[in-house]
Coordinates of C-alpha atoms in Angstrom, one line a residue:
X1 CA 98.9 103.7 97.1
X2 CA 101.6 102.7 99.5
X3 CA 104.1 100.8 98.4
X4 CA 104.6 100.1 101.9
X5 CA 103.3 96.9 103.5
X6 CA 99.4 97.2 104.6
X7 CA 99.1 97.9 107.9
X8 CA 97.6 95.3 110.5
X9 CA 95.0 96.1 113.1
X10 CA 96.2 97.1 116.5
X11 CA 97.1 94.0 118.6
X12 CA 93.9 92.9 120.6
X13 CA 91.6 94.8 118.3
X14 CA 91.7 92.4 115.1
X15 CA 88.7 92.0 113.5
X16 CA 87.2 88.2 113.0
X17 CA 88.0 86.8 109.2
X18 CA 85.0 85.6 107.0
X19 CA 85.0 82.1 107.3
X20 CA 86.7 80.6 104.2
X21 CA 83.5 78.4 103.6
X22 CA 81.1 81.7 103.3
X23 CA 83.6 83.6 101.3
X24 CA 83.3 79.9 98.7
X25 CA 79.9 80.0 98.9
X26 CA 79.5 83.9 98.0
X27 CA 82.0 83.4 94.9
X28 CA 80.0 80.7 93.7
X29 CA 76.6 82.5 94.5
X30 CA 77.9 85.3 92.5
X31 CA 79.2 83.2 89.4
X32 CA 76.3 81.4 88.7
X33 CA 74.4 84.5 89.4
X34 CA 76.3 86.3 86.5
X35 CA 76.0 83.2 84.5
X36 CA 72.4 84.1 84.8
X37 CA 72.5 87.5 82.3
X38 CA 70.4 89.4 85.5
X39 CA 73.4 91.6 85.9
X40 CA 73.7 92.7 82.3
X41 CA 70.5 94.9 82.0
X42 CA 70.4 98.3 82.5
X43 CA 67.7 98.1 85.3
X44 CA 70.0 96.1 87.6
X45 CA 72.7 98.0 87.4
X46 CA 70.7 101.3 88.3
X47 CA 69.3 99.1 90.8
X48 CA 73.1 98.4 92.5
X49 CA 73.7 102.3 92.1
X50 CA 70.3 103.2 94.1
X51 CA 71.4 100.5 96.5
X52 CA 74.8 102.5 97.4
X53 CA 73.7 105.7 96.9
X54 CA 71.2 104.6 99.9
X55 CA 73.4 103.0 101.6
X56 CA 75.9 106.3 102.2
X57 CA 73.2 108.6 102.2
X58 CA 71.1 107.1 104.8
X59 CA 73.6 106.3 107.2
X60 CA 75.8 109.5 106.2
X61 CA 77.3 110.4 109.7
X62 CA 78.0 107.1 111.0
X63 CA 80.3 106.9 108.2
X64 CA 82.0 110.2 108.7
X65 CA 82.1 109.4 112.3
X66 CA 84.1 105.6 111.5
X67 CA 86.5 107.7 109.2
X68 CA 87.2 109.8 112.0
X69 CA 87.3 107.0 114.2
X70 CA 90.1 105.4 111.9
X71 CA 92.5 107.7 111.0
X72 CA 90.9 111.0 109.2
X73 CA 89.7 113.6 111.8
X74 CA 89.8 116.1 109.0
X75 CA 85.8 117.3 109.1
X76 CA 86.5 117.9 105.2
X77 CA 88.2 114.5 105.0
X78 CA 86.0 112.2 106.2
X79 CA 83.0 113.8 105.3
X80 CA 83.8 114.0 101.6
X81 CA 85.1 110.1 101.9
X82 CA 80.8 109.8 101.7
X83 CA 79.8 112.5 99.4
X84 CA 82.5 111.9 97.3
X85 CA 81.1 108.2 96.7
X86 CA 77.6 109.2 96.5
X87 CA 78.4 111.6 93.4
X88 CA 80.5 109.0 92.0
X89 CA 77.5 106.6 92.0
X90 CA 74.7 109.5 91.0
X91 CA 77.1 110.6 88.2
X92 CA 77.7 106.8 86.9
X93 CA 73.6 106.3 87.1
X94 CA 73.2 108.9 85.0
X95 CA 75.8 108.0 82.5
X96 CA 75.4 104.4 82.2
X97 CA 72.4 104.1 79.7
X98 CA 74.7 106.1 77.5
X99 CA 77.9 104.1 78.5
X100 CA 75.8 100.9 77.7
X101 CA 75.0 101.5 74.0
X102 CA 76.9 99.2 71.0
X103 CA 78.7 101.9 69.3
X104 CA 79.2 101.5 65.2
X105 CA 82.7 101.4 63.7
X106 CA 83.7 102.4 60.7
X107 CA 83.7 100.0 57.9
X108 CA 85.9 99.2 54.3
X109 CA 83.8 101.5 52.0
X110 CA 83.2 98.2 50.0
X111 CA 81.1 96.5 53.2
X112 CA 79.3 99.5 53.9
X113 CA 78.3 99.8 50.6
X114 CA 77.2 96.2 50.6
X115 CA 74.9 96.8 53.8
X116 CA 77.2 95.4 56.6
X117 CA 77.6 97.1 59.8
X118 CA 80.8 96.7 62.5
X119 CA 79.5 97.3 65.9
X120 CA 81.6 97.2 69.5
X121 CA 79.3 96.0 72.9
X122 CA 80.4 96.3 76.0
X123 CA 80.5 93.5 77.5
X124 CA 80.8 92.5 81.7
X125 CA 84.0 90.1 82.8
X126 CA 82.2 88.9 85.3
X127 CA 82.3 88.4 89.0
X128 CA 85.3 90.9 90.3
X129 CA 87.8 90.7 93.2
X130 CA 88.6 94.4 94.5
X131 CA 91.4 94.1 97.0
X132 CA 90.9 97.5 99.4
X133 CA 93.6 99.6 100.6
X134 CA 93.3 101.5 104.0
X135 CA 93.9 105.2 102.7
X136 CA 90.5 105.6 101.0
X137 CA 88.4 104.2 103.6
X138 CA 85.2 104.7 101.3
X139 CA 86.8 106.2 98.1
X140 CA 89.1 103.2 97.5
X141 CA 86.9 100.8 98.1
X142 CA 83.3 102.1 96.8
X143 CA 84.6 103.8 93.8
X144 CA 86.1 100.8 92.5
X145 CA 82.6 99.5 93.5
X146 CA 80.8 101.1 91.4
X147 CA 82.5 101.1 88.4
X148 CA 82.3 97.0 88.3
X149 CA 78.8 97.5 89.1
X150 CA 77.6 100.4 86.7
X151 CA 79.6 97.5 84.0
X152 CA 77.4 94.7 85.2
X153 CA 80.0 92.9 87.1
X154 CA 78.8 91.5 90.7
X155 CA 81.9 92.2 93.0
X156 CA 83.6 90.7 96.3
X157 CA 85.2 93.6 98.1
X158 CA 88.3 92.3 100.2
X159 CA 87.8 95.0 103.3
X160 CA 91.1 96.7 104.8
X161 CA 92.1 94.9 107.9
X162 CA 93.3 98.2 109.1
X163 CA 90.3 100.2 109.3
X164 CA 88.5 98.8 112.2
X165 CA 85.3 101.0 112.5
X166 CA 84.9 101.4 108.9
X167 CA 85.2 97.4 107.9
X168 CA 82.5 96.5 110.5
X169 CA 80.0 99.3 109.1
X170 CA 80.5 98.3 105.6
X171 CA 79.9 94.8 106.6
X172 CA 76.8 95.5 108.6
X173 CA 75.4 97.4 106.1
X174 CA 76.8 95.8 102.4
X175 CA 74.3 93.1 103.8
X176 CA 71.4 95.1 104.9
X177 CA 71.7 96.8 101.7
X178 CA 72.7 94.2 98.7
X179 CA 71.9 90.6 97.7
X180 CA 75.1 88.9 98.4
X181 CA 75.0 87.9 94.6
X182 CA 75.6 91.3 93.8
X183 CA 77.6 92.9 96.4
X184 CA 79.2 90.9 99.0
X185 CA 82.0 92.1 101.8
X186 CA 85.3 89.7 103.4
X187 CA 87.4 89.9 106.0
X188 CA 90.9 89.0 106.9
X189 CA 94.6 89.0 106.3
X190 CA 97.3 88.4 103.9
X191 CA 96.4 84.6 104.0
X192 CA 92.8 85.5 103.0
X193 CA 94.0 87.5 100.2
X194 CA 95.8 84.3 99.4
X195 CA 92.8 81.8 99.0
X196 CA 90.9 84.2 97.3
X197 CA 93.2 85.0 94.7
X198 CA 93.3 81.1 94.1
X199 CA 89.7 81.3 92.6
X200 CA 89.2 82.1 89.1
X201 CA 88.0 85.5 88.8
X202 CA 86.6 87.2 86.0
X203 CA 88.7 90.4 87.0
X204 CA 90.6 91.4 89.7
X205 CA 91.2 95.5 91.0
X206 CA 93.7 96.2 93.3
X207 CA 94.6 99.7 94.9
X208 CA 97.8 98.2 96.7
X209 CA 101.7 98.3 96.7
X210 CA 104.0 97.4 94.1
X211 CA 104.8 94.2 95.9
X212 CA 101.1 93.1 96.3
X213 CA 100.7 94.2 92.7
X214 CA 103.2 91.5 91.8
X215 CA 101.4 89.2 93.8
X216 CA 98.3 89.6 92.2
X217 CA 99.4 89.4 88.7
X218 CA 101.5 86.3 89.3
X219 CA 98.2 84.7 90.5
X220 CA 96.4 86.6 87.4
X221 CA 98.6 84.7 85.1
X222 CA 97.0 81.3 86.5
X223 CA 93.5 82.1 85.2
X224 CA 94.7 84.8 82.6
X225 CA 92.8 87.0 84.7
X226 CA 92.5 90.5 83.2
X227 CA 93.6 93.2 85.8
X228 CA 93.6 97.1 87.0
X229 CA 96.2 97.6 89.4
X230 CA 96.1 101.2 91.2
X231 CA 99.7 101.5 93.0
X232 CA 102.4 103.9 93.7
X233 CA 105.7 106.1 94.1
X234 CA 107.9 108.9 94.6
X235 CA 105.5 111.7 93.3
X236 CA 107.7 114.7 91.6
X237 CA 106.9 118.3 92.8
X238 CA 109.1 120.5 90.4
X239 CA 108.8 124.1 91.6
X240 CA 111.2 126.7 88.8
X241 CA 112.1 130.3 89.6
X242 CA 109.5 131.5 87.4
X243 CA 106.4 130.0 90.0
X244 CA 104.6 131.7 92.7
X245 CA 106.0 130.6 95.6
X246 CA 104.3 131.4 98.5
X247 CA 101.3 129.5 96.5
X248 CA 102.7 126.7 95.6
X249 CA 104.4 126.4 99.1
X250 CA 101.2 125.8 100.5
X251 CA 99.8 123.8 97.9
X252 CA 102.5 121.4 98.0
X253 CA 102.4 121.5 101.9
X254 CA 99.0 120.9 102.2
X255 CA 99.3 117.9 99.8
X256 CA 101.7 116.2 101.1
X257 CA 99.9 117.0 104.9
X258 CA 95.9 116.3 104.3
X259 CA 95.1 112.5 104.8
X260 CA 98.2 112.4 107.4
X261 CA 99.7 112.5 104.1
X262 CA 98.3 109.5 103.5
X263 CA 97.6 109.7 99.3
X264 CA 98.6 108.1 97.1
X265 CA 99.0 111.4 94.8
X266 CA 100.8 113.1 97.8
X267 CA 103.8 114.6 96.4
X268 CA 106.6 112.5 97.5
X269 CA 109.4 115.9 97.6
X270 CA 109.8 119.3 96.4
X271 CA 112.4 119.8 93.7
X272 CA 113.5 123.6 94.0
X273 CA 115.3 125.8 91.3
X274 CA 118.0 126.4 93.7
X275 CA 117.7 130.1 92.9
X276 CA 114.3 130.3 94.8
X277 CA 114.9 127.5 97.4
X278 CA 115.3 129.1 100.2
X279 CA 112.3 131.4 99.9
X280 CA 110.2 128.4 99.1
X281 CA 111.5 126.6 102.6
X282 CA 110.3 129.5 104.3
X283 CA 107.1 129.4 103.1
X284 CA 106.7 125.7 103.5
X285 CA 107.3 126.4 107.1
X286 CA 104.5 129.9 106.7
X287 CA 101.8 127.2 105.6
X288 CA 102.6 124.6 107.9
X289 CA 101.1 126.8 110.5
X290 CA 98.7 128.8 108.4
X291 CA 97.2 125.2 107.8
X292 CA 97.5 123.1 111.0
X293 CA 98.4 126.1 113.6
X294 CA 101.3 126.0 116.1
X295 CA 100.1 122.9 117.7
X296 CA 99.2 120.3 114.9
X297 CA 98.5 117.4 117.8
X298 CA 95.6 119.4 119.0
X299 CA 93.9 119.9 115.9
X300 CA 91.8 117.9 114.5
X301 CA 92.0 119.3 111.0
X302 CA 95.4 117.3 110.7
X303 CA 94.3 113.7 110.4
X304 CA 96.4 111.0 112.2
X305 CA 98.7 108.0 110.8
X306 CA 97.0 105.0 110.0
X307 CA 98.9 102.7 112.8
X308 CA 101.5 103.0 115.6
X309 CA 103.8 101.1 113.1
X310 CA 103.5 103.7 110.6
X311 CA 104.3 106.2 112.6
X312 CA 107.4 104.7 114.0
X313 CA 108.4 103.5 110.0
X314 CA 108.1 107.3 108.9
X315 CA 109.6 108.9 112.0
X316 CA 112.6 106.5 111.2
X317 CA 113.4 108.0 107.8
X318 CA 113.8 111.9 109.5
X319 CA 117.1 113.4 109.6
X320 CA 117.5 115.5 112.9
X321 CA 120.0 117.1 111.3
X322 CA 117.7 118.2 107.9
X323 CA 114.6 119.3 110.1
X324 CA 113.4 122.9 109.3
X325 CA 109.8 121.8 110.6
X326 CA 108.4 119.5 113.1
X327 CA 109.9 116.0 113.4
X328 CA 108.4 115.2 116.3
X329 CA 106.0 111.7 116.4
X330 CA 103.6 110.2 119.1
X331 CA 103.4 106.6 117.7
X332 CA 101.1 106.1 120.9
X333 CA 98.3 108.2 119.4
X334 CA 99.5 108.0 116.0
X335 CA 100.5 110.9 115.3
X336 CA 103.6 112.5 113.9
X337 CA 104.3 116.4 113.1
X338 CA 103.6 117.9 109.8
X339 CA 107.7 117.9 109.1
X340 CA 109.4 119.9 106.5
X341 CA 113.4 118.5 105.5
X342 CA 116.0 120.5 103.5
X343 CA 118.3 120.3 102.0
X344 CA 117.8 116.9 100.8
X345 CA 119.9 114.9 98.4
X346 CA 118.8 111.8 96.1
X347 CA 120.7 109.7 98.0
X348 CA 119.0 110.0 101.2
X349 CA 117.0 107.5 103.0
X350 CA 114.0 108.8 102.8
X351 CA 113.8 109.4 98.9
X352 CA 114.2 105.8 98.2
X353 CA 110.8 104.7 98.5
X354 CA 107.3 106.4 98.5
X355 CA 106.9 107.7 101.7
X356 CA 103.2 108.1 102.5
X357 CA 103.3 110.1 105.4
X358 CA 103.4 113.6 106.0
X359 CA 106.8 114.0 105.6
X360 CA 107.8 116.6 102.5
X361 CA 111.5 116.4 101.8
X362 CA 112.7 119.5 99.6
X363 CA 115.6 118.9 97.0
X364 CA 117.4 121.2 94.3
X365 CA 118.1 121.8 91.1
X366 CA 120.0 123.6 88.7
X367 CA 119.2 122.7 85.1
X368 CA 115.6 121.6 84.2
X369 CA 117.5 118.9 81.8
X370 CA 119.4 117.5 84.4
X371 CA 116.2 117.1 86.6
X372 CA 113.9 115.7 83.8
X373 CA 116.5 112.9 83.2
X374 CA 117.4 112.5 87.0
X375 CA 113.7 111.6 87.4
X376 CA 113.3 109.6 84.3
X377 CA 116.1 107.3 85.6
X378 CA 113.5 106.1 88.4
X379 CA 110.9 104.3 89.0
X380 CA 107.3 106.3 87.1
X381 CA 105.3 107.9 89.5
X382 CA 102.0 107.5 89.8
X383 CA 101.4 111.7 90.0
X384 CA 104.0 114.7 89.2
X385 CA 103.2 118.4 89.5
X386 CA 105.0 121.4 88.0
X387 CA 104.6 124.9 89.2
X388 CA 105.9 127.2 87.0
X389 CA 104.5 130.7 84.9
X390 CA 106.9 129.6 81.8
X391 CA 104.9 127.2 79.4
X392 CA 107.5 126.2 77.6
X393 CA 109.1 125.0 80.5
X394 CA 105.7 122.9 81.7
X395 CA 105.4 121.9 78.4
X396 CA 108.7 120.5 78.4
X397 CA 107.8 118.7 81.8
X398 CA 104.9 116.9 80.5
X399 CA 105.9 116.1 77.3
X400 CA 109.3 114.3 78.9
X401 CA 108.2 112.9 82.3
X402 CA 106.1 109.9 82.5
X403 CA 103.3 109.8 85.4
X404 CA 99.7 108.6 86.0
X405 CA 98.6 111.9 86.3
X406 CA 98.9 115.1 87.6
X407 CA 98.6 119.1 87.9
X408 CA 100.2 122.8 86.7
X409 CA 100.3 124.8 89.4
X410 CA 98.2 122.5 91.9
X411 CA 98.3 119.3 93.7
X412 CA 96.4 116.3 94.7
X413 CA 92.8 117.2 93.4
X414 CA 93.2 116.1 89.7
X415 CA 91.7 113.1 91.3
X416 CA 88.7 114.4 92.6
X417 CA 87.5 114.9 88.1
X418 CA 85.1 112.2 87.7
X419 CA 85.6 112.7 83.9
X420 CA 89.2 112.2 83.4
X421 CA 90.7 108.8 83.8
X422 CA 92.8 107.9 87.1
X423 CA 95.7 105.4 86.9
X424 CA 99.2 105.0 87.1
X425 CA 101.9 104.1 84.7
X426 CA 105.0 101.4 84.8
X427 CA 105.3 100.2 88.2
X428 CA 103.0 103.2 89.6
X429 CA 100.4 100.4 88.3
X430 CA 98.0 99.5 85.4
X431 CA 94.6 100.6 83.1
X432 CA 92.7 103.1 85.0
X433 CA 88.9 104.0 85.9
X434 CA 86.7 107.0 86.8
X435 CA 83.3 107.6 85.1
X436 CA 83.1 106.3 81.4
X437 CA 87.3 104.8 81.9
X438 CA 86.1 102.7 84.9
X439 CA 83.3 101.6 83.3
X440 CA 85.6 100.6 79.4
X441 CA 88.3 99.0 82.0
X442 CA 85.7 96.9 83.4
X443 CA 84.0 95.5 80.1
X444 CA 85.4 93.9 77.3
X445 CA 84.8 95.5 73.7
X446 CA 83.4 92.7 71.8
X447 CA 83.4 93.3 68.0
X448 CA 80.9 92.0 65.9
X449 CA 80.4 92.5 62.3
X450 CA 77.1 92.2 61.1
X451 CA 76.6 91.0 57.5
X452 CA 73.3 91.0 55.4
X453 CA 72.2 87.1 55.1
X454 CA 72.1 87.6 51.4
X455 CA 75.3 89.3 51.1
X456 CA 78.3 87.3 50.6
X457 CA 81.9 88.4 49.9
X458 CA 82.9 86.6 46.6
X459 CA 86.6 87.2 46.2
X460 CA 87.2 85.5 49.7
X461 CA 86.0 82.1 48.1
X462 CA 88.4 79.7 45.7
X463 CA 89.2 79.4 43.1
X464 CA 91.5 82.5 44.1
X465 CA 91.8 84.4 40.1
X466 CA 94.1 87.7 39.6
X467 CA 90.7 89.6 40.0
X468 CA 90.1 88.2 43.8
X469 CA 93.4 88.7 44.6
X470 CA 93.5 92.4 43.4
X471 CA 90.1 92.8 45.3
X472 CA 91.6 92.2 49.1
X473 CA 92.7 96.1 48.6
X474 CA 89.5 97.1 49.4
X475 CA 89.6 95.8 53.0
X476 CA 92.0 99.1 53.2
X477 CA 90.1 101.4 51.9
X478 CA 87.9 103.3 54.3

């Protein structure tokens, strides 16, 4: 995610805040409600699931169509923003009876032998704060969703205040569709965000900036609230002379261009073998218009900036001078060219933060070992991509650089894998979820041994002799 402030709804068009005396009541609905035990069955949870898959699929345009409406005119975009979350929630349904089950441990030989068992439950936090980021109108928001609901954990989602069409269907409908002890909606700013992070929370997920992500875990700390904090960076795209380069030209380009570059796996630059540079610059500027067409402003399969604001931050970090593509912006209709800069150095402005907008900066190198230790010196990224043929050299990549997560020879779409785990690393944030990694982060593992009520363990007991003493080796023998 951005680590750039959220944005704010266009002046005039701000959408009302939950009144602070509702958003009480629905936190204190939803504890006792957990304090209950309904949530922890298996047929509630289904329940929930059935609920959002529902929810999306019954009402399946008018979400695509507020997508659209708030920033991702992409057909493919804002219509997987739904299908996306109904898999997400058909895949956890059909996982979750497994997901649920105590799993046994291994025990010292001595215990096992003696008929004791180690088991590990999974067990619910409780009621769950997910703070949503604009970018994902559905994904980032839902998906979260459901992973504290397939764990048995009713959740308050804190809405976006930048996606106007989108907040006002999920509110309509999260109420049509859920008991408000379940599932529950809110509205409002950063001083919302601030009351609610004053109530004591069983958990808290936030897809956010660094700075919120500070924010939230100073406010953790009051509560020892556990947390999952999905944020951002600078993502790496190392390209060496041994890659294809027309291919990964347009793979990068179209990574760091789908969304209005808008993801928080978008890769941040382009690091070039020198040797190859200028051949991959050409393609860049090839796939620009293979992908968006001579007039990207006209075409709705380029999706527009978030907000005015946005616009006007990202068209502030372009270089005239270091433009091979685009650079024009329409902060009006927020909208800024598909842009392309070379030759970029580390010490330019726009390489000192994550960028989050389709802006792809292309730098340089010369030795692989340089490189790997130029981006070790900064902040971890939340993704890094390598194109290469050579495996030692990807091997060498991977094994060095620290990320969330990531690709060889592709971009962006590791994150569509419900069954590998998503989350970043360092500041690019912490734990992560998808599938059966949502559903661990959002349950405790509670350890219980289970001893026969006949059974004691003598050599624990005093008087301690040479024999009890000599017998605590067991406890390491497995």
């Amino acid at each position: 995610m951005s680590t750039q402030p959220q944005p704010k709804a266009p002046a005039g068009q701000a959408q009302s805040a939950t009144p602070w005396a509702s958003v009480e009541a629905m936190f204190n609905k939803q504890k006792s409600y957990f304090a209950s035990d309904a949530t922890k069955s298996y047929e509630w949870r289904v329940d929930q699931l059935n609920r959002l898959g529902r929810m999306l699929k019954e009402n399946y345009q008018r979400f695509a169509d507020a997508s659209c409406k708030d920033f991702k005119t992409a057909s493919q975009e804002n219509a997987f923003e739904v299908s996306a979350s109904i898999a997400t929630a058909e895949y956890a349904k059909s996982q979750v009876k497994e997901w649920m089950k105590p799993v046994e441990a291994p025990l010292p030989k001595f215990l096992a032998a003696s008929g004791h068992k180690g088991m590990v439950y999974r067990e619910p936090y409780g009621v769950t704060l997910i703070i949503c980021p604009f970018n994902g109108p559905l994904l980032l928001s839902l998906r979260p969703a459901i992973a504290a609901l397939s764990a048995g954990n009713p959740c308050i989602l804190k809405l976006s205040e930048a996606l106007l069409a989108t907040d006002e269907l999920l509110q309509e409908l999260i109420q049509k569709y859920f008991e408000p002890e379940s599932l529950s909606a809110v509205l409002g700013s950063r001083e919302t965000v601030t009351n609610l992070l004053k109530l004591p929370f069983d958990f808290i997920f936030l897809t956010g900036s660094v700075a919120v992500g500070k924010v939230v875990m100073r406010a953790a700390a009051e509560y020892v609230t556990p947390v999952l904090l999905e944020l951002g960076g600078q993502n790496p795209a190392i390209v060496d002379e041994t890659a294809n380069i027309p291919d990964a030209a347009k793979k990068i380009v179209w990574g760091a261009m789908a969304w209005g570059g808008q993801w928080c796996t978008s890769p941040g630059y382009a690091v070039v073998h020198d040797s190859v540079a200028a051949a991959f610059v050409a393609e860049c500027k090839k796939a620009v218009v293979e992908l968006y067409g001579a007039d990207p402003k006209s075409n709705p399969d380029y999706s527009r900036v978030i907000s005015p604001a946005a616009v006007n931050r990202l068209a502030s970090l372009i270089d005239p001078a270091k433009v091979v593509y685009g650079g024009k912006s329409d902060a009006a209709v927020r909208y800024l060219d598909p842009t392309i800069l070379y030759p970029i150095s580390w010490s330019d402005k726009i390489m000192e933060d994550e960028i989050f907008g389709p802006l792809l900066p292309i730098l340089t190198y010369s030795d692989i070992g340089a490189l790997i230790a130029k981006i070790k010196s900064m902040p971890k990224p939340l993704a890094g991509y390598v194109f290469s043929r050579d495996q030692k050299a990807i091997d060498r990549v991977l094994q060095s650089v620290s990320f969330g997560g990531g690709a060889v020879n592709q971009t962006n779409v590791f994150l569509f894998i419900e069954s590998m785990p998503y989350g970043g690393v360092g500041t690019a944030g912490i734990g992560n979820y998808y599938g059966k990694y949502g559903f661990d982060s959002l349950t405790h593992a509670k350890s219980v041994l289970i001893s026969p009520p006949d059974v004691a363990i003598d050599h624990l007991y005093p008087p301690y002799t040479k024999e009890k003493v000599q017998a605590l080796n067991q406890w390491f023998d497995y």
